[in-house]
mmCIF file of C-alpha atoms and ligand atoms in Angstrom:
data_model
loop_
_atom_site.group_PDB
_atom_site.id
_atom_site.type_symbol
_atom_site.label_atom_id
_atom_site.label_comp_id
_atom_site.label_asym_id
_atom_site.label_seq_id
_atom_site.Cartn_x
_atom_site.Cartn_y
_atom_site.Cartn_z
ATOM 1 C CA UNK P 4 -15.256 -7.904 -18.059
ATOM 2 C CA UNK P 5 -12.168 -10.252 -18.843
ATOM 3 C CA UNK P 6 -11.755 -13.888 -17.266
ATOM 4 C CA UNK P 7 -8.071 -14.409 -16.968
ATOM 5 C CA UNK P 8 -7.548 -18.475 -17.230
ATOM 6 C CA UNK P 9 -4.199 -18.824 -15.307
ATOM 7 C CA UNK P 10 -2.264 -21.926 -16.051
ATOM 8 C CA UNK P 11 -0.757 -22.419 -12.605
ATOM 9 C CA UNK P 12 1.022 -25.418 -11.380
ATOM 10 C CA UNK P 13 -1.567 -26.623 -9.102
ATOM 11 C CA UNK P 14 0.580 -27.244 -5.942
ATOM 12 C CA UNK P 15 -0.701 -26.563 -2.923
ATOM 13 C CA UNK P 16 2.291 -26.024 -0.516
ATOM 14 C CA UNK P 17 2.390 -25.326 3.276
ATOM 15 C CA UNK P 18 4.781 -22.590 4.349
ATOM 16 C CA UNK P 19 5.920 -22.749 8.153
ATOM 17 C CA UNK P 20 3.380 -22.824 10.754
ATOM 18 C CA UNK P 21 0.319 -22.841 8.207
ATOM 19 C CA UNK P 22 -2.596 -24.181 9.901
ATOM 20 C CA UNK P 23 -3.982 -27.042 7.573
ATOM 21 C CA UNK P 24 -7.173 -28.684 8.779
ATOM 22 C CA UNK P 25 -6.846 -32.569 8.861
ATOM 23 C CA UNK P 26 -8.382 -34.138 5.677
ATOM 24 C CA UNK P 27 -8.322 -30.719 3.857
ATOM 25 C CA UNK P 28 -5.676 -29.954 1.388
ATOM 26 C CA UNK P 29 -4.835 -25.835 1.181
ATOM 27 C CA UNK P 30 -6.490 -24.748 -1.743
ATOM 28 C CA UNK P 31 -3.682 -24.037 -4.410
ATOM 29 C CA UNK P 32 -2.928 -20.412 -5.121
ATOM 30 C CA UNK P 33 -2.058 -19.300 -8.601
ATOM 31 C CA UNK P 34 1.776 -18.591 -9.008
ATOM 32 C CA UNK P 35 2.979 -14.700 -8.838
ATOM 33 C CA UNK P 36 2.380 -12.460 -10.059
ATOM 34 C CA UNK P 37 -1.188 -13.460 -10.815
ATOM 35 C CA UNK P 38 -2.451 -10.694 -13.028
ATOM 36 C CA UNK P 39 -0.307 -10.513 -15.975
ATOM 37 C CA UNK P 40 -2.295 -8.526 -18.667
ATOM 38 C CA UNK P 41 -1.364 -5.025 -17.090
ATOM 39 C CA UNK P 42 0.248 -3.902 -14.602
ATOM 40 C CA UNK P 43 -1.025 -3.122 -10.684
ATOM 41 C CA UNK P 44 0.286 -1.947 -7.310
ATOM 42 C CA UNK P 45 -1.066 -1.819 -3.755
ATOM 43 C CA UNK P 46 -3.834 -4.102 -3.772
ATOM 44 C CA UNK P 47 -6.117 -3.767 -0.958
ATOM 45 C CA UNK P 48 -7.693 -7.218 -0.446
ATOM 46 C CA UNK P 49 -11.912 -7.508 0.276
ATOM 47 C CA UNK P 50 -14.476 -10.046 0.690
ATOM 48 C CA UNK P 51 -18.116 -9.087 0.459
ATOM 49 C CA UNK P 52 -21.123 -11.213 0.903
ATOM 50 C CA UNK P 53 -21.283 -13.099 -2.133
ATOM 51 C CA UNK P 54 -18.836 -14.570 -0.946
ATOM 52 C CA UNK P 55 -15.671 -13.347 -3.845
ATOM 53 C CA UNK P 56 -12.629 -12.008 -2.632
ATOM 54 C CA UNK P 57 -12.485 -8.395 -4.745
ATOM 55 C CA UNK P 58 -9.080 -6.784 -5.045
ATOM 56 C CA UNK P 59 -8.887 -2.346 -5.602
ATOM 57 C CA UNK P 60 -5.272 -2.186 -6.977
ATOM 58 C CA UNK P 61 -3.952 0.647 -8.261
ATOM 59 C CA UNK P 62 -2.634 0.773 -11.882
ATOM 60 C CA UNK P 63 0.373 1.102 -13.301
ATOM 61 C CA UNK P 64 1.012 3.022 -16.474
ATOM 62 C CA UNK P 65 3.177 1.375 -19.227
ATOM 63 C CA UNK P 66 5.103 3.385 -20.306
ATOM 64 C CA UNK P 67 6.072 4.631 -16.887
ATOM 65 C CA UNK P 68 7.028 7.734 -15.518
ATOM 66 C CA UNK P 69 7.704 6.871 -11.786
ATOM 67 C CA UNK P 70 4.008 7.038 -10.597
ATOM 68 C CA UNK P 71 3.272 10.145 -12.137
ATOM 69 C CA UNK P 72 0.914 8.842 -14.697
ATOM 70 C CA UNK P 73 -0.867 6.331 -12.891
ATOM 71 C CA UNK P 74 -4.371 7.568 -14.040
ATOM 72 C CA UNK P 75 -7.528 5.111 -13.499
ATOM 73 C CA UNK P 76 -8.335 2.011 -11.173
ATOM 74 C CA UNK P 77 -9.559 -1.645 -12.393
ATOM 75 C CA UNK P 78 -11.444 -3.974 -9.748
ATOM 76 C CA UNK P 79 -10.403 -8.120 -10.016
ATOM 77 C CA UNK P 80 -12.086 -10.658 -8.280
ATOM 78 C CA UNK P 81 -12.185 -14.276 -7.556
ATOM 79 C CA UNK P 82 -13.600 -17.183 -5.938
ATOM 80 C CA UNK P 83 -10.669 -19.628 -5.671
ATOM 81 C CA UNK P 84 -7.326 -17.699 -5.466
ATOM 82 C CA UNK P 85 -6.889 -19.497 -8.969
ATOM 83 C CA UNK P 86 -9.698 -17.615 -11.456
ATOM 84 C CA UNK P 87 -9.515 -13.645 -11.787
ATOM 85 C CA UNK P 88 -11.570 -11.787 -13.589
ATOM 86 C CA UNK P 89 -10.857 -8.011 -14.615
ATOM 87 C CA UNK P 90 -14.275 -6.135 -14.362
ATOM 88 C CA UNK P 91 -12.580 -3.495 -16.031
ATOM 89 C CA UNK P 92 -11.966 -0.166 -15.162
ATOM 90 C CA UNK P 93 -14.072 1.851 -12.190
ATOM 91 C CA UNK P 94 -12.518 5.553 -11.956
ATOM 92 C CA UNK P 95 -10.007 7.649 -13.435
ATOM 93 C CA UNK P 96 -8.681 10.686 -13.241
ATOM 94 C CA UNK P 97 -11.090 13.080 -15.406
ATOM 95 C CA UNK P 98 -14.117 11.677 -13.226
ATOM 96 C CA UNK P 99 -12.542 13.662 -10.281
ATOM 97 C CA UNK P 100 -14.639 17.543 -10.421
ATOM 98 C CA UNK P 101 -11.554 18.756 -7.178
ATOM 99 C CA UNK P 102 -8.608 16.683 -8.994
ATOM 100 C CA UNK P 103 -5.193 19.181 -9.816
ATOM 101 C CA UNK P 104 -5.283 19.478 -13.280
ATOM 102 C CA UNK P 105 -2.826 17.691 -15.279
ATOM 103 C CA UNK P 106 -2.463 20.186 -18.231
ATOM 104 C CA UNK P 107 -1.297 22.651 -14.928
ATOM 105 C CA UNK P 108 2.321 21.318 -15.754
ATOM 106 C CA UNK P 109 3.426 18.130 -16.498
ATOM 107 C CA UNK P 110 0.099 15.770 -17.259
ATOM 108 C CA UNK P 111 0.695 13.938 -14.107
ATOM 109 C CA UNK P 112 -2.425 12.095 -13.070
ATOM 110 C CA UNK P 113 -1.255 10.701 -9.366
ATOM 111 C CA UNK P 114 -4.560 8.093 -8.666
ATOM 112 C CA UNK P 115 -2.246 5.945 -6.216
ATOM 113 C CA UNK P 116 -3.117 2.882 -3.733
ATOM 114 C CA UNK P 117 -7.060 2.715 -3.083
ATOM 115 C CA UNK P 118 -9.362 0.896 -0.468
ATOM 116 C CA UNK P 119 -12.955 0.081 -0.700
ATOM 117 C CA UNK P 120 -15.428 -0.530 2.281
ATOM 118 C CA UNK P 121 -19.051 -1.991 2.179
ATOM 119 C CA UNK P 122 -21.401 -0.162 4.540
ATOM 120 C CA UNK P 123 -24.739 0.233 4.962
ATOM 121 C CA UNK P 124 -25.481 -1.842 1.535
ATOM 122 C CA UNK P 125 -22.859 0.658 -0.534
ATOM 123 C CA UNK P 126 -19.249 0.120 -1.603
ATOM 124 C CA UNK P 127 -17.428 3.226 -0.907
ATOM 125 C CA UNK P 128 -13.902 3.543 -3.110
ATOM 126 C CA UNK P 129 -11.332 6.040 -1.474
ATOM 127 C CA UNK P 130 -8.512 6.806 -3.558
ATOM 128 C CA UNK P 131 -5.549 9.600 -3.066
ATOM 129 C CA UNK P 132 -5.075 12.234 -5.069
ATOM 130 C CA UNK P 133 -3.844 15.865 -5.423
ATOM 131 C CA UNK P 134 -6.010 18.866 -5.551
ATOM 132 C CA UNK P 135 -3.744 21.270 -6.443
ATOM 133 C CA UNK P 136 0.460 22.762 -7.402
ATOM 134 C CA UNK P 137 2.034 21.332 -5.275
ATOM 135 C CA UNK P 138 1.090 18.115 -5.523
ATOM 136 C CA UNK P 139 2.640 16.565 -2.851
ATOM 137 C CA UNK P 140 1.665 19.030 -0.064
ATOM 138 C CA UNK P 141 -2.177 18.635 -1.701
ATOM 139 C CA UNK P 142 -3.526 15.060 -1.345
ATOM 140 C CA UNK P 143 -6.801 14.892 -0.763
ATOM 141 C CA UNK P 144 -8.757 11.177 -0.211
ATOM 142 C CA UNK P 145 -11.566 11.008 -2.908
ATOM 143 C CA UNK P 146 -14.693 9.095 -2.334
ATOM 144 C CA UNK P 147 -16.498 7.345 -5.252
ATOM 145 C CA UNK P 148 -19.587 5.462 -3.748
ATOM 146 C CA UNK P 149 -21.396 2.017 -5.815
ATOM 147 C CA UNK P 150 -24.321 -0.077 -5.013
ATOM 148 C CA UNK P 151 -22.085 -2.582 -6.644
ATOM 149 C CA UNK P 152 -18.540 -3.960 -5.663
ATOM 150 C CA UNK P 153 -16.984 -3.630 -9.278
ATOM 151 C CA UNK P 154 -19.106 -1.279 -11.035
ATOM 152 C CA UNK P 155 -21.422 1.891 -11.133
ATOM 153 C CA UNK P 156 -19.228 4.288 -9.205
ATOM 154 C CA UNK P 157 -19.393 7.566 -8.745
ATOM 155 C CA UNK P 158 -16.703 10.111 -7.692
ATOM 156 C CA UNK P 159 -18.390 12.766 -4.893
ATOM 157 C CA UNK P 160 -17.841 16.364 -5.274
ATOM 158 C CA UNK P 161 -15.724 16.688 -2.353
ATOM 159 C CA UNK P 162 -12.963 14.825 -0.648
ATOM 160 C CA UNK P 163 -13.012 13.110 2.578
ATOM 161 C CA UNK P 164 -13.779 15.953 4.832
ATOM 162 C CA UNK P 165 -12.459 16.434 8.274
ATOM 163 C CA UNK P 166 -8.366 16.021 7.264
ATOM 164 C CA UNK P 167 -6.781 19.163 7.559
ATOM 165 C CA UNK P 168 -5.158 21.481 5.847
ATOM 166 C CA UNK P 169 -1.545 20.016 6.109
ATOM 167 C CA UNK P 170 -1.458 16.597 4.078
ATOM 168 C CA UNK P 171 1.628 16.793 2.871
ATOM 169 C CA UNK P 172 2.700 13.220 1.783
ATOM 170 C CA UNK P 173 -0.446 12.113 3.217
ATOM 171 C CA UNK P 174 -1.586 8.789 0.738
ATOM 172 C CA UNK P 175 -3.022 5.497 1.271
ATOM 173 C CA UNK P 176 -6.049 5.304 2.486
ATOM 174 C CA UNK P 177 -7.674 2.671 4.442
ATOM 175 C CA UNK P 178 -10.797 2.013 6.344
ATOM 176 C CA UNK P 179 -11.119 -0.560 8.951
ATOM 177 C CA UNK P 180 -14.487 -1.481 10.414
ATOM 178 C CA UNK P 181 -14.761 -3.197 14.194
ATOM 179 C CA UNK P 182 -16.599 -5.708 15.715
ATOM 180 C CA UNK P 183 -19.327 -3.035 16.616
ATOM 181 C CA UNK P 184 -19.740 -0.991 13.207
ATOM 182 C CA UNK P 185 -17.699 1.680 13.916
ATOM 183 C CA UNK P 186 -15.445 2.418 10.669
ATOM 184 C CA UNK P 187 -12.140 3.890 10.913
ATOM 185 C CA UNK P 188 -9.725 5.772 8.529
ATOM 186 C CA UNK P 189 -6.424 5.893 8.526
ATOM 187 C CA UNK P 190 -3.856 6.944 6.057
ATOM 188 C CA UNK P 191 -0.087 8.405 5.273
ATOM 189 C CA UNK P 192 3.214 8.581 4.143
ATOM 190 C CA UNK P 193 6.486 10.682 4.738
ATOM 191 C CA UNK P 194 6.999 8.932 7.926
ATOM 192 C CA UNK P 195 3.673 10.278 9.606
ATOM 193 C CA UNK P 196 0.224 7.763 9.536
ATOM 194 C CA UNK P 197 -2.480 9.037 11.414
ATOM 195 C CA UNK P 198 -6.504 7.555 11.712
ATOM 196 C CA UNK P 199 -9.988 8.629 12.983
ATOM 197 C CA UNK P 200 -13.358 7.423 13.456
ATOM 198 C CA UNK P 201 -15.474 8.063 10.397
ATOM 199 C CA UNK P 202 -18.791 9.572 10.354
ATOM 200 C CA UNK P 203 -21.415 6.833 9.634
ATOM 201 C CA UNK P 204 -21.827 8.075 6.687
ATOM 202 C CA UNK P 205 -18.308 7.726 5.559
ATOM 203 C CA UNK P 206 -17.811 10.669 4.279
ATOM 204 C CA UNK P 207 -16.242 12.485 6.816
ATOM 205 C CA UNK P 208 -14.119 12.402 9.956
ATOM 206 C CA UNK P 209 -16.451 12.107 13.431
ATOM 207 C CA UNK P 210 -13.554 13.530 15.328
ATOM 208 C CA UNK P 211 -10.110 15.283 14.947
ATOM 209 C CA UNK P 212 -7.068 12.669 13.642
ATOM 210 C CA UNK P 213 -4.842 11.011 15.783
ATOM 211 C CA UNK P 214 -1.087 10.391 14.741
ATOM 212 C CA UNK P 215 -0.276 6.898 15.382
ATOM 213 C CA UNK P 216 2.284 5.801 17.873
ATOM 214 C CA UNK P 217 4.533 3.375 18.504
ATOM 215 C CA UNK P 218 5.240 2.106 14.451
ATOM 216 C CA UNK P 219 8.991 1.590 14.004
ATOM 217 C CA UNK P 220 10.252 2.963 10.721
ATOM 218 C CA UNK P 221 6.576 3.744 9.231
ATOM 219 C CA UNK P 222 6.974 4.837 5.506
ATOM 220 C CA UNK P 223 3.405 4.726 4.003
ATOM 221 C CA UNK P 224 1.018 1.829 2.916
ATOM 222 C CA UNK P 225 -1.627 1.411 6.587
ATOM 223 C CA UNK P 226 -3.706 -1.262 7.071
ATOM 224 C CA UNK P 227 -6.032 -2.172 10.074
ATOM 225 C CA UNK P 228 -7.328 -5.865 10.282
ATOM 226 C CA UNK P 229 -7.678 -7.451 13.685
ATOM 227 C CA UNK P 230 -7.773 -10.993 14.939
ATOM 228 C CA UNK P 231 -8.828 -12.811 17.955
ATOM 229 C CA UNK P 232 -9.768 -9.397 19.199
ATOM 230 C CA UNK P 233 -6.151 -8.010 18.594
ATOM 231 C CA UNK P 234 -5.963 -5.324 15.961
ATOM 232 C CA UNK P 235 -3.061 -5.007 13.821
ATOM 233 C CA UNK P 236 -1.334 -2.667 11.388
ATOM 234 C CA UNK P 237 0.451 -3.287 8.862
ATOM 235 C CA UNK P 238 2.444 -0.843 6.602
ATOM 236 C CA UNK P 239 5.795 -0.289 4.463
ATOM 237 C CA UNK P 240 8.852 0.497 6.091
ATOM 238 C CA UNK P 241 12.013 2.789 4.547
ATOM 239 C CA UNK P 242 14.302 0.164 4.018
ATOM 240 C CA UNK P 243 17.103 0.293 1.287
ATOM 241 C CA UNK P 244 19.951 -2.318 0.236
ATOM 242 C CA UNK P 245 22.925 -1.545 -2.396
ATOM 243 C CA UNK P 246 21.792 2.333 -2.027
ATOM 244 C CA UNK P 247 18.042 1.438 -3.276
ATOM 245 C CA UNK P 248 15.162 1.182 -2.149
ATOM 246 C CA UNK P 249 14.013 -2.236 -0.647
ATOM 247 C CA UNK P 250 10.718 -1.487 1.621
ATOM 248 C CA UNK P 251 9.760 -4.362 3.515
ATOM 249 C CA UNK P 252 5.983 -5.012 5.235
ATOM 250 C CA UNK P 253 6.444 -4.534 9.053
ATOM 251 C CA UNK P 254 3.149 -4.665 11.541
ATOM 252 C CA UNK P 255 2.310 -3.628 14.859
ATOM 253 C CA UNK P 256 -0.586 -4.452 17.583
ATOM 254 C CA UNK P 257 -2.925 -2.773 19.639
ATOM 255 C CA UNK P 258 -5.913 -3.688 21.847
ATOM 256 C CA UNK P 259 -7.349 -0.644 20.553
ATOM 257 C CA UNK P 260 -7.936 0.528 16.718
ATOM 258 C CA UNK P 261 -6.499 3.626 17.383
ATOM 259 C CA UNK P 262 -3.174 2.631 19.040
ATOM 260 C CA UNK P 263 -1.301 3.045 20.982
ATOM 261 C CA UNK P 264 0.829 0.530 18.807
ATOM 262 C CA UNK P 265 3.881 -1.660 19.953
ATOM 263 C CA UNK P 266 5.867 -2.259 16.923
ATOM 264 C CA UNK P 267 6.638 -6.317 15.740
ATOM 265 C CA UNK P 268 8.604 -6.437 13.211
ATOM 266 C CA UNK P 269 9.042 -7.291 9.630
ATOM 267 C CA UNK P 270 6.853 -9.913 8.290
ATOM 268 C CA UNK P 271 7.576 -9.482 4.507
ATOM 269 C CA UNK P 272 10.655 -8.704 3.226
ATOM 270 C CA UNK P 273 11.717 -6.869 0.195
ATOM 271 C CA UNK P 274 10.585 -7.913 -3.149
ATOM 272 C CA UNK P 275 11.873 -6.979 -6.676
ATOM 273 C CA UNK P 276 10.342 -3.465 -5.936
ATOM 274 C CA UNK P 277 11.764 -0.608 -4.563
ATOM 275 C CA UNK P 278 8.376 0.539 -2.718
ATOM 276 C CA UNK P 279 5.924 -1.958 -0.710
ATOM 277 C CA UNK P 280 1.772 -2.086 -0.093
ATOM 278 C CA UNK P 281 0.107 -4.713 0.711
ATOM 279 C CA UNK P 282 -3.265 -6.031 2.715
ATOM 280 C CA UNK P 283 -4.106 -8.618 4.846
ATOM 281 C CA UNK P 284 -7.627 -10.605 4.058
ATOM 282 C CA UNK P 285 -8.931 -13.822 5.962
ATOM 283 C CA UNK P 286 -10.454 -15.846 2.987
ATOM 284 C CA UNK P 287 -12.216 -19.308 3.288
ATOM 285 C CA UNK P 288 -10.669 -19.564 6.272
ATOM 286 C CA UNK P 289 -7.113 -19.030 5.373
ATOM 287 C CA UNK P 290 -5.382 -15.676 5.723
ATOM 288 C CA UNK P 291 -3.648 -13.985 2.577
ATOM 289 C CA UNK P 292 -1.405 -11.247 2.481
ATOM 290 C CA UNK P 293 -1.325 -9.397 -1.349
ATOM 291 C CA UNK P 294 1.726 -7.193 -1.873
ATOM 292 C CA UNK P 295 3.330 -6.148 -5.193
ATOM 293 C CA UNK P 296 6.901 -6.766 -7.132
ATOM 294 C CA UNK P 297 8.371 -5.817 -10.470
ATOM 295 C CA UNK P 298 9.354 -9.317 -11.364
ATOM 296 C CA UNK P 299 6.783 -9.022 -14.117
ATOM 297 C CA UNK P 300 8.308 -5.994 -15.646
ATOM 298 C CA UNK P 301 12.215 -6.638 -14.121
ATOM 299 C CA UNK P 302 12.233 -3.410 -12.502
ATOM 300 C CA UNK P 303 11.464 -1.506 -15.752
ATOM 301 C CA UNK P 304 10.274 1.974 -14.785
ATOM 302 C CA UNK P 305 8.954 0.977 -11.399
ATOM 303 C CA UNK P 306 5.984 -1.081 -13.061
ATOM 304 C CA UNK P 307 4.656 -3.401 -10.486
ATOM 305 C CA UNK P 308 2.162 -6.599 -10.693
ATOM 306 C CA UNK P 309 0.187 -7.468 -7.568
ATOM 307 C CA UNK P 310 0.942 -10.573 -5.792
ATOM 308 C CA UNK P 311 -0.186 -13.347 -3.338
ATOM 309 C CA UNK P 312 0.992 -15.089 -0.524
ATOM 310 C CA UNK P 313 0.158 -17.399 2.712
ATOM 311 C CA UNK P 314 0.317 -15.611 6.273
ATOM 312 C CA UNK P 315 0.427 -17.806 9.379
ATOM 313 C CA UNK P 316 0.338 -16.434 13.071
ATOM 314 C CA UNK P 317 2.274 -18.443 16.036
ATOM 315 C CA UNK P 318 0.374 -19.358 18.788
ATOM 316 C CA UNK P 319 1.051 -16.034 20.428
ATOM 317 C CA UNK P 320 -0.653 -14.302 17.184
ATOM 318 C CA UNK P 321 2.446 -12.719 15.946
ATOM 319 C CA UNK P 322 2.955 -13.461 12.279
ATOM 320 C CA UNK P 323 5.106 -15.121 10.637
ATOM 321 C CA UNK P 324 8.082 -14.520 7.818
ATOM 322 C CA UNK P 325 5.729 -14.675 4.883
ATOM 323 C CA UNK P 326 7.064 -17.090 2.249
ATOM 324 C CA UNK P 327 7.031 -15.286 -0.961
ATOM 325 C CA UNK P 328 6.307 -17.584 -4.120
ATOM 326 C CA UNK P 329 6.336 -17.730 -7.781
HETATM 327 O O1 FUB N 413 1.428 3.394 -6.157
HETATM 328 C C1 FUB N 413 1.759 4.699 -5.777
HETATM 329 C C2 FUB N 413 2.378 4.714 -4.415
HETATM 330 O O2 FUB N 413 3.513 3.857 -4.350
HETATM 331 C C3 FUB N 413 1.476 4.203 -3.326
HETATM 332 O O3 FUB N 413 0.489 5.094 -2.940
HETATM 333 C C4 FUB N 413 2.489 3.891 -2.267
HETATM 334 O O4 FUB N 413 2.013 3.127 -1.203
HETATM 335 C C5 FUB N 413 3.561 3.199 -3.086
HETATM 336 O O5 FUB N 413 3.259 1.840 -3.289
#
């Protein structure tokens, strides 16, 4: 386990349309990106009941090779937005018994953006991954399942179970649980994202998927949070500038989990990174929105470092233009 001490500039600062309780200064947020000692991408944000905030990144490998070798998952948490500590690594490639093998061709290890859900008193870790040449028409959503939030995890024999057979480009998973228990999954990439209930116990779908509808531009990188009973997702779009790529975070709402979805907009432009993932997280009362850029690295082989921002909703609960810092 590794405490990293960040020396921020403690300055709390309001973007537009935070809402700031009278009396209470916002609690200052360390400056981005906040994890510095290696580097990570598409952090889905959690909070469990002992009351830390837990981040499930994935991990970029220096030196890179694109996201081919991205081959193991740490777990970071914190308390005050300020503090991290790395509890070190939870799962990597060799601990998956379906995983394609890497000596097949090229030593490519693909473990790309994760989520983790508490249910029923166990953390359960799904992570994407290929199960076979070729890769990309072969991801399959691995399940490693914890009694603990940053420790003790095992990877199941099989993968999520229910999917399909055609999951081409299908990455990024994420689980949302409502109001009443119910968990959903959802996941995707290559334009499609689709989502089901899950079987209570989380290991499988409880009914066939449903494509979602109604996302403008949807690239990859779903996630489900909702607010004052208005669900939302939120996922990378296929923007480029100057003939690159230059994804932005664009969300949509429903007044049901599984859509349909009327598109909103962007709420997070492009970073210093060609790709985008990020989560939303309501912390302390405050909502956060954790995303990733390559200002860390300056672009050098794609290696990204997680970041994290302020979100504020208007009055009519769309969000607003997220003020990126450093
Ligand atoms: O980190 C590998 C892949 O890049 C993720 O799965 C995508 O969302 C993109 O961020």
């Amino acid at each position: 386990m590794r405490r990293i001490l960040l020396s921020a500039t403690l300055v709390a600062t309001l973007s537009c349309g935070e809402t700031q309780r009278e009396g209470e200064p916002l609690p200052a947020l360390a400056p981005n990106p906040f994890i510095t000692h290696l580097y990570t991408a598409d952090p889905s944000a959690r909070v469990w009941d002992d009351g830390r905030l837990y981040l499930y990144p994935s991990h970029d490998i220096d030196p890179p090779r694109g996201c081919d070798l991205m081959d193991k998952y740490h777990v970071f948490s914190t308390d005050d937005l300020l503090h991290w500590t790395d509890h070190g690594q939870i799962v990597e490639a060799a601990d998956v018994p379906w995983g394609r093998k890497p000596s097949l061709a090229d030593g490519a290890t693909f473990m790309w953006a994760p989520d983790c859900i508490r249910k029923n008193g166990r953390y359960y870790f799904y992570f994407p991954h290929p199960s076979d040449d070729p890769w990309n028409s072969n991801w399959r959503i691995g399940i490693a399942v914890s009694d603990r939030p940053a420790s003790g995890f095992t990877v199941l024999d099989h993968w999520l179970e229910g999917l399909g057979d055609d999951n081409f480009a299908m990455i990024d998973p994420n689980i949302f649980v409502d109001d009443d228990g119910q968990a959903y999954f959802y996941y995707g990439g290559g334009g499609r994202c689709a989502g089901a209930r899950l079987h209570e116990n989380m290991t499988e779908l409880a009914e066939p998927l449903t494509f979602m509808t109604g996302l403008n531009d949807f690239h990859e990188a779903a996630w489900v949070f909702k607010r004052n009973g208005t669900y939302y997702l939120t996922y990378a779009d296929n923007h480029t500038e100057n003939g690159r790529g230059a994804n932005r975070m664009r969300y949509a709402v429903s007044n049901k989990p599984l859509g349909p979805w009327a598109g909103k907009g962007v709420f997070l432009g492009s970073t210093s990174c060609d790709t985008s993932h990020g989560s939303v997280v309501e912390y302390k009362g405050e909502w956060y929105v954790f995303y990733h850029s390559s200002d860390l690295s300056g672009g050098r082989g794609n290696l990204r470092s997680v970041c994290v921002d302020r979100l504020g909703f208007n009055e009519d609960g769309t969000i607003r233009t997220v003020r990126q810092t450093r």
